[in-house]
CSV table of C-alpha atoms in Angstrom, one decimal:
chain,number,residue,atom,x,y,z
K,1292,UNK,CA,0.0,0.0,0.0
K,1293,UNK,CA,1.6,3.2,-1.0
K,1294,UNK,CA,2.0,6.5,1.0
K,1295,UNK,CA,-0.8,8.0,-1.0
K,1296,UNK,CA,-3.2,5.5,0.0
K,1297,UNK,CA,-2.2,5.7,3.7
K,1298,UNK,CA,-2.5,9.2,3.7
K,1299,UNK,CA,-6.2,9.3,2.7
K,1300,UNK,CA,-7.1,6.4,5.1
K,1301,UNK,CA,-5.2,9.0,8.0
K,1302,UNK,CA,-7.6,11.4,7.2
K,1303,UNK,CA,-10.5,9.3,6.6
K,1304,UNK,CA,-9.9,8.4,10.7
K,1305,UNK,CA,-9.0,12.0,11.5
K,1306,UNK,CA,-12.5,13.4,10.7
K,1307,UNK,CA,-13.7,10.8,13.3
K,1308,UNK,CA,-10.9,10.9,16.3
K,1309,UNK,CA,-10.3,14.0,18.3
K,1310,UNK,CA,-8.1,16.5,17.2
K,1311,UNK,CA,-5.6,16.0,20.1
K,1312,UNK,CA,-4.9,12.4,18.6
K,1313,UNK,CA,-2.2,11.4,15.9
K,1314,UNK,CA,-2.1,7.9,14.4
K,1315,UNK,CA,0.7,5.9,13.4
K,1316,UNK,CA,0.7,2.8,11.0
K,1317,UNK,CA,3.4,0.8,11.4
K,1318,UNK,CA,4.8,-3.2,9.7
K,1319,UNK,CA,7.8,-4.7,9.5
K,1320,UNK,CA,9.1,-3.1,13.2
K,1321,UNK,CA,8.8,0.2,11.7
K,1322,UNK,CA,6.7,3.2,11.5
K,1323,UNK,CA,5.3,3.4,7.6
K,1324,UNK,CA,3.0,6.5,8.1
K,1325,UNK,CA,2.4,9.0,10.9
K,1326,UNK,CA,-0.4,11.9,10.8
K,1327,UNK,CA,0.5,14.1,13.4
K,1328,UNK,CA,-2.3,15.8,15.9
K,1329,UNK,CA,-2.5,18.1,18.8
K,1330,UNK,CA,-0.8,16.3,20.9
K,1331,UNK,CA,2.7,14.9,18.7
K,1332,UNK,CA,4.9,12.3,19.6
K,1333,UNK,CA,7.5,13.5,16.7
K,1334,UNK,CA,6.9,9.8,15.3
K,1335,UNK,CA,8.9,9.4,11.8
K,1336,UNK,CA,8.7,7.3,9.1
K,1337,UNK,CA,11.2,4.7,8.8
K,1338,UNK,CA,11.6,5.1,12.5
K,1339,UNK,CA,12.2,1.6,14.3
K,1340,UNK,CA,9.4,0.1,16.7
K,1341,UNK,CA,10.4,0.9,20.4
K,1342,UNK,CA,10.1,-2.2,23.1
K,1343,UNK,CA,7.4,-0.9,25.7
K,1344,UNK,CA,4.9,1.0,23.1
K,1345,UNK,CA,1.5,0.0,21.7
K,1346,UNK,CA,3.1,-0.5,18.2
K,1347,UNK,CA,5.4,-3.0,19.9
K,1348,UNK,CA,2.7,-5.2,21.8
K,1349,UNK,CA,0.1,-5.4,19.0
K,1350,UNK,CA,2.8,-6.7,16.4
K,1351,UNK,CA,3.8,-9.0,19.2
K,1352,UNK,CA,0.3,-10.2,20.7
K,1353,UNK,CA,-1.8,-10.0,17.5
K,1354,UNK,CA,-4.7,-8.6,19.5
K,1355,UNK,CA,-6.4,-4.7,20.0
K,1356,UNK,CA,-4.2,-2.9,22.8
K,1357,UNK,CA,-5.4,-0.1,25.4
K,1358,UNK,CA,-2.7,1.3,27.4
K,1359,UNK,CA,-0.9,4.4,29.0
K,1360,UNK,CA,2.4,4.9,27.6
K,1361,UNK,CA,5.3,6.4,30.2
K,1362,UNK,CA,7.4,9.6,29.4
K,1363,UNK,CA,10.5,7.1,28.7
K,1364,UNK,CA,9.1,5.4,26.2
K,1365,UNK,CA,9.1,7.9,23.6
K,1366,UNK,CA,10.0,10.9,25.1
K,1367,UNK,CA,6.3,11.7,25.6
K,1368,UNK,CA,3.7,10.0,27.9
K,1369,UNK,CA,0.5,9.2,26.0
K,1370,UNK,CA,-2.9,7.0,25.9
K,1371,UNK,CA,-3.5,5.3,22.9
K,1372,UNK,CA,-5.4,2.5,21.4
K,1373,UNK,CA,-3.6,-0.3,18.6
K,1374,UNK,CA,-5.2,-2.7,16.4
K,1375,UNK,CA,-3.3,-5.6,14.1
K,1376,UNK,CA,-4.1,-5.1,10.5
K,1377,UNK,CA,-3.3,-6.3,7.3
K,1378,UNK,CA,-1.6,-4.2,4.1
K,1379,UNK,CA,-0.8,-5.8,1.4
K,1380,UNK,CA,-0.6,-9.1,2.9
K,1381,UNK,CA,1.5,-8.5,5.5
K,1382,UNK,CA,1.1,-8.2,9.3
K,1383,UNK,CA,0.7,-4.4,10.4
K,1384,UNK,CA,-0.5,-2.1,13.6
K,1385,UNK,CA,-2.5,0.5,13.6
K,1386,UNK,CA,-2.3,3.3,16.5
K,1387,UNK,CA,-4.2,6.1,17.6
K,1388,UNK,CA,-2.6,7.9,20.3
K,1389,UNK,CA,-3.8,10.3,22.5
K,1390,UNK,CA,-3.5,13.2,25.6
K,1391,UNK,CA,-2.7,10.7,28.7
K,1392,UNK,CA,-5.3,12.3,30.4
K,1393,UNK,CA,-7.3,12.0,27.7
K,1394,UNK,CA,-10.6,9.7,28.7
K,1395,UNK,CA,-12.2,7.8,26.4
K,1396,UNK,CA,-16.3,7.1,27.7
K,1397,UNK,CA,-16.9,6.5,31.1
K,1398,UNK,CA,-15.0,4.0,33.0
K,1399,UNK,CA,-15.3,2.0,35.7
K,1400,UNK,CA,-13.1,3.6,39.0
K,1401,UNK,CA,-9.8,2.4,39.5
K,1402,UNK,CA,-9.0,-0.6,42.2
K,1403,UNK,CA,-5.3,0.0,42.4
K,1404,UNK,CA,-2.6,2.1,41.2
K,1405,UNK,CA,0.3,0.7,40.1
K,1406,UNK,CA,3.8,3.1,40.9
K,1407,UNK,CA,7.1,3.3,40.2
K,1408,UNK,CA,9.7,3.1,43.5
K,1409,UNK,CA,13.2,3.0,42.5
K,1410,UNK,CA,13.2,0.6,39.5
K,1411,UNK,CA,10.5,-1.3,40.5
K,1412,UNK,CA,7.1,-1.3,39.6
K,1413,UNK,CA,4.2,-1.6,42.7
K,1414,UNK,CA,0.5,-2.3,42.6
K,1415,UNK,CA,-1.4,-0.7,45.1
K,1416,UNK,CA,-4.9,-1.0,46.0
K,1417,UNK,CA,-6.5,2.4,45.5
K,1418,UNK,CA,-8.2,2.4,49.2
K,1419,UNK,CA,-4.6,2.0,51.1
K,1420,UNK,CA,-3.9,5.3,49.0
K,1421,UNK,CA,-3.7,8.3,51.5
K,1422,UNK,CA,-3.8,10.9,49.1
K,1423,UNK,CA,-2.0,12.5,45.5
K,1424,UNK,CA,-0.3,15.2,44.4
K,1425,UNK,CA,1.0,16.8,41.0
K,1426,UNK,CA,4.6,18.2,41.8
K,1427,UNK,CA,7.3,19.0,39.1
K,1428,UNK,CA,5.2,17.8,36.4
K,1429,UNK,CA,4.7,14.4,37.5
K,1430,UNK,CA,2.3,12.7,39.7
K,1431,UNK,CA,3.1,10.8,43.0
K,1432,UNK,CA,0.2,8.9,45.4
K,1433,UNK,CA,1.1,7.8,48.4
K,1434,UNK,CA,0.2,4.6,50.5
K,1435,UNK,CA,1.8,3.4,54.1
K,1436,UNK,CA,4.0,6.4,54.2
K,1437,UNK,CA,5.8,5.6,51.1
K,1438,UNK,CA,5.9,7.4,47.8
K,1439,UNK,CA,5.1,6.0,44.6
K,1440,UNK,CA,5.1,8.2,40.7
K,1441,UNK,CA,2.2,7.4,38.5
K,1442,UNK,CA,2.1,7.1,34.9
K,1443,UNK,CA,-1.5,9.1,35.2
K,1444,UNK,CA,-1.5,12.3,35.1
K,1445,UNK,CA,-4.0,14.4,38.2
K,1446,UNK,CA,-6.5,15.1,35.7
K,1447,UNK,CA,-7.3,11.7,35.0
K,1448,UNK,CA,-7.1,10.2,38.2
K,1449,UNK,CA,-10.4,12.6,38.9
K,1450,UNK,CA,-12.2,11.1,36.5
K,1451,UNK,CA,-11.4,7.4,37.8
K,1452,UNK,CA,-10.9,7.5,41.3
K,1453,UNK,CA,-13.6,6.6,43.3
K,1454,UNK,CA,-16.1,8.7,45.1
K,1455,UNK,CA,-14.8,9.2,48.6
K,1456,UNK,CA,-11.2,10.6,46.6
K,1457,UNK,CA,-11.8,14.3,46.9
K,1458,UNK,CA,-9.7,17.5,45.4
K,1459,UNK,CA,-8.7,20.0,47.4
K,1460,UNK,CA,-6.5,21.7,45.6
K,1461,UNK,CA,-5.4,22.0,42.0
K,1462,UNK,CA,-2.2,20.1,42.9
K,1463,UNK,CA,-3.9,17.7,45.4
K,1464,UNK,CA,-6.5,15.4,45.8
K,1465,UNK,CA,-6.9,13.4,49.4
K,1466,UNK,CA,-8.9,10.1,50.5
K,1467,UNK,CA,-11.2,11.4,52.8
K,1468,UNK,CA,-10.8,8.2,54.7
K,1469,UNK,CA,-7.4,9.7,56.2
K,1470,UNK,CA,-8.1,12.7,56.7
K,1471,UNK,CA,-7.8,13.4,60.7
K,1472,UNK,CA,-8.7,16.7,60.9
K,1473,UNK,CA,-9.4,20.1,59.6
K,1474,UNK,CA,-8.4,23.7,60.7
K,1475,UNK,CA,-7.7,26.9,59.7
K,1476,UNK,CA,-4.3,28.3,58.6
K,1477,UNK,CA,-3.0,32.1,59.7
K,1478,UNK,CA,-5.0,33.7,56.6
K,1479,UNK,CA,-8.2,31.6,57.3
K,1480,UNK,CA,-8.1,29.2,54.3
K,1481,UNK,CA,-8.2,25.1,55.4
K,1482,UNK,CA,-5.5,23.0,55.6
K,1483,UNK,CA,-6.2,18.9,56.2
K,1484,UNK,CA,-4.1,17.0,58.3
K,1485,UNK,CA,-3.6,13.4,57.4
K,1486,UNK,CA,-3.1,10.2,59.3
K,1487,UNK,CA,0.1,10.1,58.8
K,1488,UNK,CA,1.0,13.5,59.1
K,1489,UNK,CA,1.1,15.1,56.5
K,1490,UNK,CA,-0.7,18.7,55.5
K,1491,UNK,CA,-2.5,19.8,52.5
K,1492,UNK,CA,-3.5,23.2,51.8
K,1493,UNK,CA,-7.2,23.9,50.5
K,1494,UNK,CA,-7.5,26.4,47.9
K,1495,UNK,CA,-10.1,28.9,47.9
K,1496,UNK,CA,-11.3,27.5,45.3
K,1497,UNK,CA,-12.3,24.4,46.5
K,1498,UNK,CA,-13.5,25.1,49.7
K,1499,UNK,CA,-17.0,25.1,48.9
K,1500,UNK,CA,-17.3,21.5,47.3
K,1501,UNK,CA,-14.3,20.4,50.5
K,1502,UNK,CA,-17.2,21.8,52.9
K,1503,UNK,CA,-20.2,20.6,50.9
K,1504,UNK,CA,-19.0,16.9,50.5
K,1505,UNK,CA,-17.6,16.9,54.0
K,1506,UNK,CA,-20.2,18.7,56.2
K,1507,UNK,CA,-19.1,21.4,57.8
């Protein structure tokens, strides 16, 4: 299939994806095509297959993959969506990549997080989760006292945590379940103390919903 004819199926699929999404066609262990959208991953053609992407585990499982890509990966974290296909006889992928916080319908709320200690990799069920924060563009949860950084991104952890997870702050959301007690700071805004310590500030901006959900 030539470069003209993968052109016009990319924008066939671009008038019915988002504009933040690019796709990618890949066979071979390479990229053949790449339409770029809002959100680029700098993809080129001729460009090898990278271990740990969607591309990667389609060619190698044969089946549709739905995943969360990590910033190491290829320099850009992302959610995207890969399908096996066929051109010209041979084996390819197809991949549509978005945002990472990008959300695609509703879905159900998460049971664990899995985060990254050190080089390893942990599980951790979502309700031993104290609370989360967004700090130098990354995001960390954190569980038993111990840290953990999160291939989601804060935006959508609000749209799949579950519903006694509230955000109190643009940088923070907390497990209301920890939360030992509330006062007032020296300028009269909240600040939550948690079991284990630990303080977050409540912006002005929440402190209606912190007050309305919390009932006070």
């Amino acid at each position: 299939m030539g470069n003209t004819v993968l052109e016009q199926m990319g924008f066939i699929i671009g008038d019915w994806i988002p504009k933040e999404a690019s796709i990618a066609v890949a066979a071979d262990n390479q990229y053949i095509y790449y339409k770029a959208g809002v959100h680029d991953l700098s993809i080129k053609e001729g460009q090898p297959v990278s271990s740990g992407t969607i591309a990667a585990r389609v060619a190698k499982e044969g089946r549709k993959v739905e995943m969360y890509v990590e910033q190491a990966v290829l320099g850009s974290a992302y959610y995207g969506i890969g399908y096996p296909i066929n051109i010209d006889d041979k084996e390819a992928v197809l991949v549509i990549t978005l945002p990472p916080d990008y959300v695609v319908g509703p879905k159900k709320p998460l049971a664990f997080l899995t985060g990254k200690q050190d080089e390893t990799w942990r599980p951790i069920p979502i309700k031993q989760v104290s609370h989360i924060e967004s700090s130098q563009k990354k995001t960390w949860f954190y569980a038993d006292e111990d840290s953990y950084c999160s291939s989601h991104t804060l935006k959508n952890l609000k749209e799949r945590l579950p519903d006694y997870f509230l955000s109190v702050h643009r940088s923070y959301i907390v497990n209301v379940h920890y939360i030992e007690e509330i006062a007032k700071d020296v300028a009269s805004n909240y600040v939550l103390t948690l079991r284990d310590g630990s303080t977050i500030p409540v912006s002005q901006n929440y402190t209606a919903e912190v007050r309305n959900r919390l009932g006070f």
